[in-house]
XYZ file of C-alpha atoms in Angstrom:
569
model
C 17.510 28.735 -2.838
C 14.946 27.243 -5.200
C 12.985 24.153 -4.216
C 10.926 22.229 -6.770
C 8.428 19.657 -5.546
C 6.877 17.143 -7.924
C 3.506 16.031 -6.560
C 1.259 17.404 -3.851
C -1.272 15.633 -1.584
C 0.199 14.411 1.728
C 3.967 14.321 1.226
C 4.536 17.102 -1.290
C 2.100 19.613 0.185
C 3.401 19.015 3.713
C 6.975 19.540 2.533
C 6.072 22.773 0.745
C 4.452 24.286 3.830
C 7.315 23.138 6.080
C 9.940 24.575 3.723
C 8.265 27.949 3.843
C 8.201 27.926 7.638
C 11.924 27.142 7.609
C 12.980 29.478 4.799
C 10.983 32.653 4.283
C 13.085 33.787 1.333
C 13.252 30.633 -0.785
C 11.469 30.125 -4.092
C 9.144 27.113 -3.822
C 7.401 25.594 -6.835
C 4.994 22.644 -6.695
C 4.192 20.778 -9.912
C 1.005 18.713 -9.736
C -0.245 16.608 -12.639
C -3.867 16.552 -11.465
C -6.117 19.528 -10.921
C -5.875 19.317 -7.120
C -2.766 19.883 -5.038
C -3.908 18.908 -1.543
C -6.942 16.768 -0.930
C -8.324 14.159 1.469
C -7.426 11.028 -0.450
C -8.817 8.787 2.295
C -12.194 10.507 2.128
C -12.858 9.817 -1.552
C -15.092 6.717 -1.104
C -17.289 8.599 1.363
C -18.028 11.327 -1.158
C -19.128 8.699 -3.674
C -21.424 7.171 -1.063
C -22.844 10.556 -0.092
C -21.578 10.528 3.485
C -19.433 13.539 2.581
C -21.925 15.777 0.843
C -19.778 18.437 -0.807
C -16.821 17.794 -3.112
C -15.235 20.996 -1.803
C -14.851 19.318 1.605
C -12.228 17.014 0.082
C -9.950 19.907 -0.862
C -7.563 20.870 1.943
C -5.540 23.531 0.113
C -5.826 25.180 -3.280
C -3.185 26.906 -5.411
C -4.658 30.234 -4.291
C -4.543 29.368 -0.573
C -0.968 28.100 -0.874
C -0.005 31.335 -2.590
C -1.702 33.630 -0.096
C -0.560 31.920 3.091
C 2.771 30.360 2.164
C 3.843 32.223 -0.989
C 4.259 28.860 -2.675
C 3.681 28.704 -6.422
C 1.484 25.716 -7.175
C 1.075 24.749 -10.817
C -1.716 22.223 -11.277
C -2.130 20.358 -14.560
C 1.653 20.527 -14.970
C 3.320 17.147 -15.445
C 7.016 16.540 -14.863
C 8.076 14.269 -17.737
C 11.864 14.036 -17.280
C 14.584 14.764 -14.728
C 18.053 15.973 -15.662
C 20.146 15.710 -12.495
C 23.339 16.693 -14.320
C 21.764 20.089 -15.125
C 19.422 20.246 -12.124
C 16.432 20.760 -14.369
C 13.014 19.196 -14.842
C 11.185 18.978 -18.153
C 7.557 19.945 -17.552
C 4.506 19.551 -19.790
C 1.585 21.977 -19.532
C -1.340 19.589 -19.839
C -3.685 22.329 -21.002
C -1.826 22.787 -24.292
C 0.886 20.099 -24.349
C 3.761 22.596 -24.445
C 7.068 21.791 -22.723
C 9.459 23.911 -20.670
C 12.503 23.445 -18.416
C 12.378 24.217 -14.685
C 15.631 24.667 -12.728
C 16.025 23.568 -9.105
C 18.613 23.736 -6.366
C 16.943 20.930 -4.474
C 14.215 18.638 -5.753
C 11.587 16.596 -3.926
C 9.789 13.692 -5.612
C 6.317 13.014 -4.222
C 4.679 11.358 -7.253
C 2.606 8.921 -5.196
C 1.405 5.620 -6.568
C -0.813 4.455 -9.397
C -3.660 1.955 -9.154
C -2.724 -1.557 -10.216
C -4.676 -2.237 -13.400
C -3.823 -5.610 -14.965
C -4.390 -5.972 -18.711
C -7.708 -7.746 -18.307
C -9.585 -8.248 -21.581
C -12.474 -5.803 -21.643
C -11.048 -3.545 -18.897
C -11.333 -0.547 -21.225
C -15.141 -0.635 -20.787
C -16.257 2.746 -19.332
C -18.067 0.917 -16.520
C -14.739 -0.361 -15.135
C -13.254 2.171 -12.702
C -10.274 2.719 -10.435
C -10.194 5.180 -7.538
C -7.106 7.214 -6.694
C -7.624 10.904 -7.469
C -10.333 13.527 -7.054
C -10.958 13.259 -10.790
C -11.599 9.513 -10.386
C -14.009 10.284 -7.566
C -15.971 12.840 -9.547
C -16.224 10.446 -12.489
C -17.595 7.630 -10.335
C -19.951 9.941 -8.431
C -21.306 11.287 -11.712
C -21.807 7.719 -12.999
C -23.728 6.464 -9.944
C -25.913 9.579 -9.928
C -26.789 9.444 -13.622
C -27.176 5.665 -13.947
C -27.563 4.222 -10.430
C -26.050 0.722 -10.586
C -28.196 -2.143 -9.355
C -25.229 -4.543 -9.177
C -21.582 -3.697 -8.580
C -18.500 -5.899 -8.425
C -15.484 -4.755 -6.442
C -12.280 -6.584 -7.385
C -9.965 -6.566 -4.381
C -10.664 -6.607 -0.639
C -8.154 -4.100 0.703
C -8.947 -0.745 2.280
C -10.276 1.018 -0.816
C -12.178 -2.031 -2.051
C -14.042 -2.553 1.216
C -14.712 1.155 1.769
C -16.188 1.348 -1.710
C -18.211 -1.821 -1.098
C -19.739 -0.177 1.967
C -20.482 3.109 0.243
C -22.006 1.483 -2.830
C -24.153 -0.714 -0.579
C -25.364 2.401 1.234
C -26.592 3.670 -2.140
C -28.766 0.564 -2.469
C -26.434 -1.323 -4.796
C -26.020 -5.103 -4.576
C -22.286 -5.470 -4.028
C -20.067 -8.486 -4.653
C -16.413 -8.401 -3.582
C -14.038 -10.723 -5.456
C -10.678 -11.388 -3.809
C -7.885 -13.703 -4.938
C -6.835 -14.442 -1.344
C -9.061 -16.388 1.031
C -9.501 -13.384 3.298
C -10.085 -9.663 3.255
C -7.446 -7.199 4.491
C -3.985 -8.723 4.280
C -2.916 -6.679 7.314
C -4.999 -9.073 9.429
C -4.330 -12.703 10.229
C -6.878 -15.048 8.674
C -8.544 -15.852 11.991
C -9.100 -12.160 12.777
C -10.404 -11.543 9.254
C -13.115 -14.173 9.775
C -15.007 -11.798 12.060
C -14.947 -9.180 9.317
C -16.203 -11.747 6.791
C -19.198 -12.631 8.945
C -20.081 -9.012 9.593
C -19.816 -7.942 5.946
C -22.085 -10.793 4.904
C -24.581 -9.740 7.580
C -24.629 -6.302 5.947
C -25.535 -7.789 2.563
C -22.068 -7.772 1.003
C -21.392 -10.917 -1.016
C -17.825 -12.145 -0.606
C -16.215 -14.378 -3.212
C -12.862 -15.201 -1.634
C -10.166 -17.333 -3.247
C -11.400 -16.342 -6.718
C -9.550 -14.731 -9.611
C -10.908 -12.376 -12.270
C -9.748 -13.064 -15.835
C -11.531 -10.301 -17.736
C -14.758 -8.519 -18.653
C -17.169 -8.714 -21.558
C -20.390 -6.997 -22.595
C -23.579 -8.988 -22.114
C -26.476 -6.922 -23.408
C -26.862 -3.922 -21.117
C -24.787 -5.601 -18.426
C -21.086 -6.199 -17.985
C -19.927 -9.736 -17.255
C -17.061 -10.187 -14.831
C -15.281 -13.362 -15.937
C -13.942 -15.605 -13.163
C -11.456 -18.454 -13.335
C -13.400 -21.719 -13.439
C -16.779 -20.247 -12.445
C -19.852 -18.650 -13.936
C -19.473 -14.937 -14.743
C -20.943 -12.232 -12.549
C -23.365 -9.722 -14.052
C -22.634 -6.127 -13.071
C -23.619 -2.587 -13.914
C -20.253 -1.254 -12.746
C -16.889 -2.637 -11.618
C -14.303 -1.098 -9.339
C -10.738 -2.394 -9.594
C -9.179 -2.085 -6.146
C -6.110 -4.277 -6.527
C -3.725 -2.022 -4.651
C -1.199 0.477 -5.912
C 2.288 0.450 -7.412
C 4.946 3.153 -6.881
C 4.902 5.884 -9.518
C 8.580 5.485 -10.388
C 8.912 6.411 -14.068
C 10.699 9.719 -13.486
C 13.082 8.199 -10.946
C 13.843 5.144 -13.038
C 14.492 7.138 -16.234
C 16.790 9.491 -14.317
C 18.858 6.609 -12.957
C 17.853 6.839 -9.309
C 18.330 3.646 -7.303
C 15.140 1.638 -6.866
C 14.162 -0.829 -4.176
C 11.371 -3.303 -3.504
C 8.756 -3.499 -6.287
C 10.419 -0.588 -8.057
C 9.943 1.879 -5.199
C 12.410 4.759 -4.937
C 15.240 3.875 -2.536
C 15.882 6.517 0.135
C 17.950 6.786 3.300
C 16.499 7.897 6.677
C 16.984 11.531 5.613
C 14.697 10.816 2.622
C 17.626 11.364 0.242
C 17.758 9.392 -2.992
C 20.902 8.017 -4.591
C 21.481 11.315 -6.465
C 22.537 14.406 -4.486
C 19.940 17.125 -3.891
C 17.048 14.862 -4.894
C 14.744 13.679 -2.121
C 11.643 11.457 -2.260
C 8.656 10.807 0.017
C 5.256 9.164 0.154
C 3.735 6.189 -1.592
C 6.538 6.018 -4.167
C 9.350 5.287 -1.678
C 10.632 2.173 0.024
C 10.366 2.212 3.817
C 11.721 0.014 6.603
C 9.603 -2.061 8.988
C 10.618 -0.996 12.478
C 10.734 -4.408 14.146
C 12.318 -6.489 11.391
C 14.291 -3.929 9.403
C 12.789 -5.408 6.236
C 12.045 -3.141 3.255
C 8.378 -2.645 2.467
C 5.796 -0.399 0.858
C 3.255 1.412 3.009
C 0.954 3.726 1.035
C -0.588 5.519 4.017
C -1.113 9.230 4.617
C 0.439 9.347 8.093
C 3.931 8.189 7.073
C 3.802 10.365 3.934
C 3.107 13.468 6.014
C 5.966 12.674 8.378
C 8.338 12.007 5.488
C 7.394 15.320 3.853
C 8.273 17.206 7.017
C 11.574 15.323 7.440
C 12.604 15.848 3.824
C 11.863 19.568 4.110
C 13.972 19.822 7.250
C 16.922 18.247 5.481
C 16.474 20.188 2.259
C 16.659 23.357 4.361
C 19.880 22.253 6.036
C 18.580 20.291 9.030
C 19.228 16.723 10.098
C 15.900 14.955 10.654
C 15.488 11.210 10.207
C 12.609 8.880 9.415
C 12.978 5.810 11.660
C 10.675 3.434 9.793
C 7.083 2.274 10.016
C 4.975 -0.106 12.046
C 1.956 0.098 9.752
C -0.762 1.347 12.085
C -4.122 1.499 10.310
C -7.845 1.538 10.997
C -10.841 0.986 8.742
C -14.536 1.727 9.193
C -16.961 -0.813 7.713
C -20.539 0.222 8.382
C -20.507 0.272 12.219
C -17.482 -2.018 12.580
C -13.905 -0.847 13.127
C -10.913 -2.937 12.032
C -7.444 -1.899 13.172
C -3.898 -3.222 13.264
C -0.377 -2.174 14.134
C 3.037 -3.799 13.977
C 3.609 -7.396 12.901
C 0.943 -9.971 12.165
C 1.706 -13.708 12.198
C 2.610 -13.864 8.511
C 5.067 -10.980 8.786
C 6.662 -12.385 11.928
C 7.117 -15.812 10.318
C 8.524 -14.340 7.111
C 11.070 -12.349 9.104
C 11.958 -15.240 11.401
C 10.824 -13.309 14.472
C 9.820 -15.617 17.366
C 6.370 -14.789 18.704
C 3.465 -15.931 20.792
C -0.023 -14.463 20.783
C -3.089 -14.066 22.949
C -6.667 -13.475 21.851
C -8.853 -11.560 24.302
C -12.500 -10.575 24.167
C -13.320 -7.345 26.022
C -16.117 -4.808 26.211
C -15.321 -1.252 25.205
C -16.608 0.035 28.560
C -18.145 -1.267 31.772
C -20.747 -3.872 30.849
C -23.237 -2.569 33.399
C -23.250 0.808 31.676
C -25.683 0.805 28.720
C -24.370 0.340 25.210
C -21.292 -1.798 25.802
C -19.996 -3.655 22.755
C -17.276 -6.278 22.522
C -14.017 -6.236 20.629
C -11.616 -9.042 19.728
C -7.980 -8.170 20.410
C -5.046 -10.245 19.179
C -1.678 -9.304 20.650
C 1.664 -10.645 19.399
C 4.739 -10.599 21.640
C 8.187 -12.101 22.053
C 7.715 -15.164 24.326
C 11.181 -14.749 25.890
C 11.103 -11.038 26.712
C 7.439 -10.115 26.444
C 8.296 -7.322 24.004
C 5.225 -6.246 22.064
C 5.354 -7.013 18.342
C 1.899 -6.301 16.952
C -1.825 -6.102 17.589
C -5.093 -6.457 15.690
C -8.541 -5.395 16.863
C -11.955 -6.091 15.352
C -14.958 -4.548 17.049
C -17.137 -1.496 17.229
C -16.828 1.358 19.745
C -13.469 1.955 21.391
C -11.282 0.190 18.825
C -9.444 3.373 17.817
C -8.521 4.203 21.398
C -7.032 0.759 22.093
C -5.086 0.427 18.844
C -3.511 3.826 19.452
C -2.433 2.801 22.948
C -0.969 -0.437 21.628
C 0.753 1.335 18.720
C 2.323 3.772 21.179
C 3.389 0.909 23.436
C 5.047 -0.899 20.519
C 6.851 2.267 19.407
C 8.087 2.747 22.985
C 9.465 -0.810 23.112
C 7.129 -1.841 25.907
C 6.449 -5.392 27.057
C 3.302 -7.289 27.980
C 4.184 -6.646 31.627
C 4.193 -2.959 30.813
C 0.634 -3.222 29.489
C -0.527 -4.420 32.896
C 0.986 -1.315 34.475
C -0.564 1.279 32.171
C -2.827 3.666 34.062
C -5.537 4.383 31.529
C -8.568 6.637 31.852
C -11.523 4.913 33.507
C -15.135 5.795 34.038
C -18.028 3.423 33.284
C -19.039 5.169 30.007
C -15.471 4.947 28.676
C -13.746 1.801 29.916
C -13.458 -0.716 32.748
C -11.140 -0.531 35.724
C -9.079 -3.134 33.875
C -8.968 -1.699 30.387
C -8.940 -4.135 27.438
C -5.286 -3.169 26.896
C -4.495 -4.113 30.498
C -6.344 -7.406 30.018
C -4.231 -8.320 26.994
C -1.169 -7.772 29.155
C -2.539 -9.841 32.049
C -3.352 -12.800 29.793
C 0.059 -12.713 28.132
C 1.826 -12.449 31.488
C -0.122 -15.417 32.861
C 1.352 -17.418 29.983
C 4.862 -16.104 30.389
C 4.814 -16.759 34.157
C 3.632 -20.328 33.642
C 0.296 -19.899 35.397
C -1.483 -21.404 32.408
C -0.751 -23.072 29.092
C -2.790 -22.301 26.007
C -3.714 -23.832 22.709
C -5.310 -22.268 19.662
C -8.255 -23.102 17.446
C -6.038 -24.799 14.845
C -4.490 -26.968 17.581
C -7.958 -28.323 18.390
C -8.195 -29.678 14.842
C -4.906 -31.538 15.299
C -5.717 -33.163 18.660
C -5.787 -36.991 18.614
C -9.210 -38.583 18.387
C -8.163 -41.840 20.110
C -9.315 -40.895 23.622
C -5.810 -40.051 24.848
C -6.814 -36.469 25.652
C -9.850 -34.892 27.266
C -11.687 -31.930 25.767
C -13.575 -30.102 28.497
C -16.231 -27.405 28.036
C -16.967 -25.377 31.196
C -19.747 -23.145 29.863
C -23.341 -23.164 31.028
C -25.775 -25.841 29.791
C -27.526 -23.271 27.591
C -24.264 -22.187 25.987
C -23.189 -25.784 25.452
C -26.513 -26.702 23.855
C -26.210 -23.823 21.378
C -23.018 -25.303 19.911
C -19.812 -26.967 21.081
C -16.602 -28.586 19.908
C -17.266 -32.223 18.951
C -16.106 -34.730 21.550
C -16.081 -32.358 24.507
C -17.053 -33.351 28.052
C -19.389 -30.784 29.587
C -18.873 -29.701 33.200
C -19.868 -26.110 34.034
C -17.146 -24.150 35.810
C -19.122 -23.522 38.988
C -19.576 -27.258 39.588
C -16.120 -28.343 38.386
C -14.644 -28.987 41.845
C -17.479 -31.392 42.654
C -16.834 -33.407 39.460
C -13.048 -33.709 39.430
C -13.331 -37.438 40.048
C -14.977 -37.823 36.635
C -11.771 -36.651 34.899
C -8.758 -38.859 34.230
C -5.605 -37.228 35.674
C -3.408 -39.264 33.304
C -4.853 -37.487 30.259
C -4.045 -33.887 29.247
C -7.161 -31.724 29.476
C -7.920 -29.090 26.824
C -10.459 -26.666 28.266
C -12.687 -24.139 26.564
C -15.330 -21.653 27.612
C -16.940 -18.945 25.505
C -14.118 -16.365 25.534
C -11.197 -17.842 27.491
C -11.756 -16.379 30.964
C -13.735 -19.174 32.634
C -11.513 -21.809 31.034
C -8.487 -20.014 32.533
C -10.138 -20.251 35.941
C -10.852 -23.923 35.286
C -7.204 -24.523 34.389
C -6.079 -22.897 37.623
C -8.370 -25.271 39.545
C -7.309 -28.332 37.578
C -3.575 -27.646 37.651
C -3.659 -27.303 41.441
C -5.371 -30.686 41.690
C -2.692 -32.462 39.690
C -4.159 -32.272 36.177
C -2.278 -31.183 33.058
C -4.370 -28.436 31.520
C -4.407 -26.105 28.508
C -6.749 -23.161 27.862
C -8.291 -22.493 24.422
C -7.187 -18.990 23.376
C -10.169 -16.880 22.405
C -12.589 -19.554 23.553
C -15.326 -21.374 21.665
C -16.538 -18.056 20.270
C -13.280 -17.547 18.335
C -13.000 -21.243 17.380
C -16.512 -21.249 15.931
C -15.963 -17.929 14.152
C -12.937 -19.289 12.284
C -14.002 -22.880 11.632
C -17.465 -21.695 10.625
C -16.140 -19.298 7.994
C -17.299 -20.098 4.461
C -13.728 -20.219 3.153
C -12.336 -22.352 5.968
C -10.203 -25.335 4.939
C -9.396 -27.904 7.636
C -7.042 -29.994 5.509
C -3.654 -31.060 6.940
C -1.913 -28.439 4.796
C -3.734 -25.761 6.739
C -0.981 -23.669 8.355
C -1.938 -21.639 11.415
C -5.153 -20.333 9.984
C -4.083 -19.700 6.402
C -6.553 -21.712 4.316
C -5.648 -23.212 0.996
C -6.621 -20.934 -1.851
C -9.083 -22.150 -4.438
C -7.183 -20.046 -6.945
C -5.108 -22.392 -9.104
C -2.910 -19.707 -10.691
C-alpha cells in the first residue's frame, strides 16, 4: 500500500505518523511545498517578538527525524500542482529546479492548509507589507524587525494572529495600531465580552481603530501610509495583514472534488472527499458545528490533529469518525487570557437556537490567599433544559482551567444543574470551595428555578424614563460615588430592609450592585416583601465596561450589544 500525503504541519504530519504505527510495511510519502514539514504554527508570533529565542524551537519534526523514526519519506520544497484521480497520480514540481514528475498513490490525503487572505489593496506589494502563515514568513519578518526596527506598525485585522502580533511588536518597543473593520476584536467573543479586551489592550499602549476599513497603501517619504476609508492615513514603518485565512483548495477544485462553505473541501465524518481513496483534513476542509450542525471553517491546530489521526485510521482500513467541532480556543494578550468554547450569541441567533445567558465575576482562587485576580465568565444555555451551549472567559490566571472544564461539560451534554454538582479541585492557592464554574451553574439555576429574574446592560438603556420603574443601586456609598447608572436610587444592601418603605411596590425594581451578587441578595429580600424585582446581570462593573467602550453605540438599532459599524461599505 502506498500513501501520499500533500501537506505537513498538524494534519498531514499527524496522519503520516499514525499511518506508520498502523501499517509498518506501507510506503508513505509526504509532499510539502515549504521548507518545513512539521512546525509550531501557533508559536510564530512569539519568535518574532523574541519570547521564543531560537527558530529551531519552532520545528517539531524534520525530514531526517521522520525518516529515522517512522521511515516516512518527506520531500520538502515539492509542490503538488495537479491531481489525476482517474490514474491515481499526482503531478509534483520540484521547487529547487522547476522540474515535474508523476507520483502514484493507492490512497491520497490532502492537508494543504489555508492561505492568508490578501485583498488586492493598491500598494500591497510594498516589501513592508507582510502576512504571517509559514516559518518562512516568520523568518522574513524577524529579519526585518532586527535589521530596521520599526517605530510604528499597523496591524490590519484583530483576530488571533493580528492581536498576538500586536502584542509581540509592542514588546519590541514598537507603537502599534490595530485597524479592524468590525467594531470589536475577536469575532469568537460577543461584543460585550470583547469590551474588556479593548480596555486592557488600550491600557497596554495598543491603539485600536475599530469599525474602520483599509483601502490601500502608498509611499510617503521613508514611511508607508495606510489609507483608511474616510479618515486621515496612518504612517507606518511596517504593516501586517492579518485578515484571516481562506482554504487552500486549488488542487481539489481543479480535480473536481466537491467543495463546501467558502470553497472548503467537503468531507464526510470519515474525512473522505467526494472521490474514492482521497481524504482531506485541516484548515482546508469544511467541518460541522456540534450544537447546530451548521457547516463552518475552523482553522485550529487541535481539530486538524484529530482529523489527521482519523483519516489515517480510515485509510488503513479502520472506521474512525470526526464528530464535529465546538471551537474551543484561548489567546494570551500580555498578561490577559481570552477564551471561548461552543456558541456565542451571534452563532446561536443565526442558527435559531434558543438561549439565555449569565455573566459572573469570580476570582481565580480564594480571595484571602495572596494574588487573586478576577475573571468575567459568560455562560450560554438552553433556558428550557439548562443544556450548556457555550462559554466565554476574559481574565488572567485560571482562565485556561475553567474554559477546559466548560468545554468538557459542553461536549458531555451537561446542563447548568450539572455545573453545580461538579466536584472540582480546591485549595486556597488554586480555587474557592465554590469554583467559578460552580458559580456559573448556581446563577443560571437560580434563574431557571424562578428565584430571581435578570436583565442585561442593553435592557437598562431601553427602560422607560417616565418614572414608571425604579432603578436601585445597593452598593456602598463609596462605590456609588465613583460612578453609577443615571437615575438610580441608592440604598446600600445592608440597610435595605430598614428602607423598604421608601420604595413603591407598584413599580418594577431593577437592581444593580458591582458584580451581581449583592443585587441578587437584594432581589431575594424585595421579592419576599411583595416587590417585583430584576437583577442586573454582571452588575454595574459590566454595564460600565460596555457602555464606556470607545466604540459603543446606544442608538435604537443597537441589537444586544452589537454596535453599528462606522464602516459604510
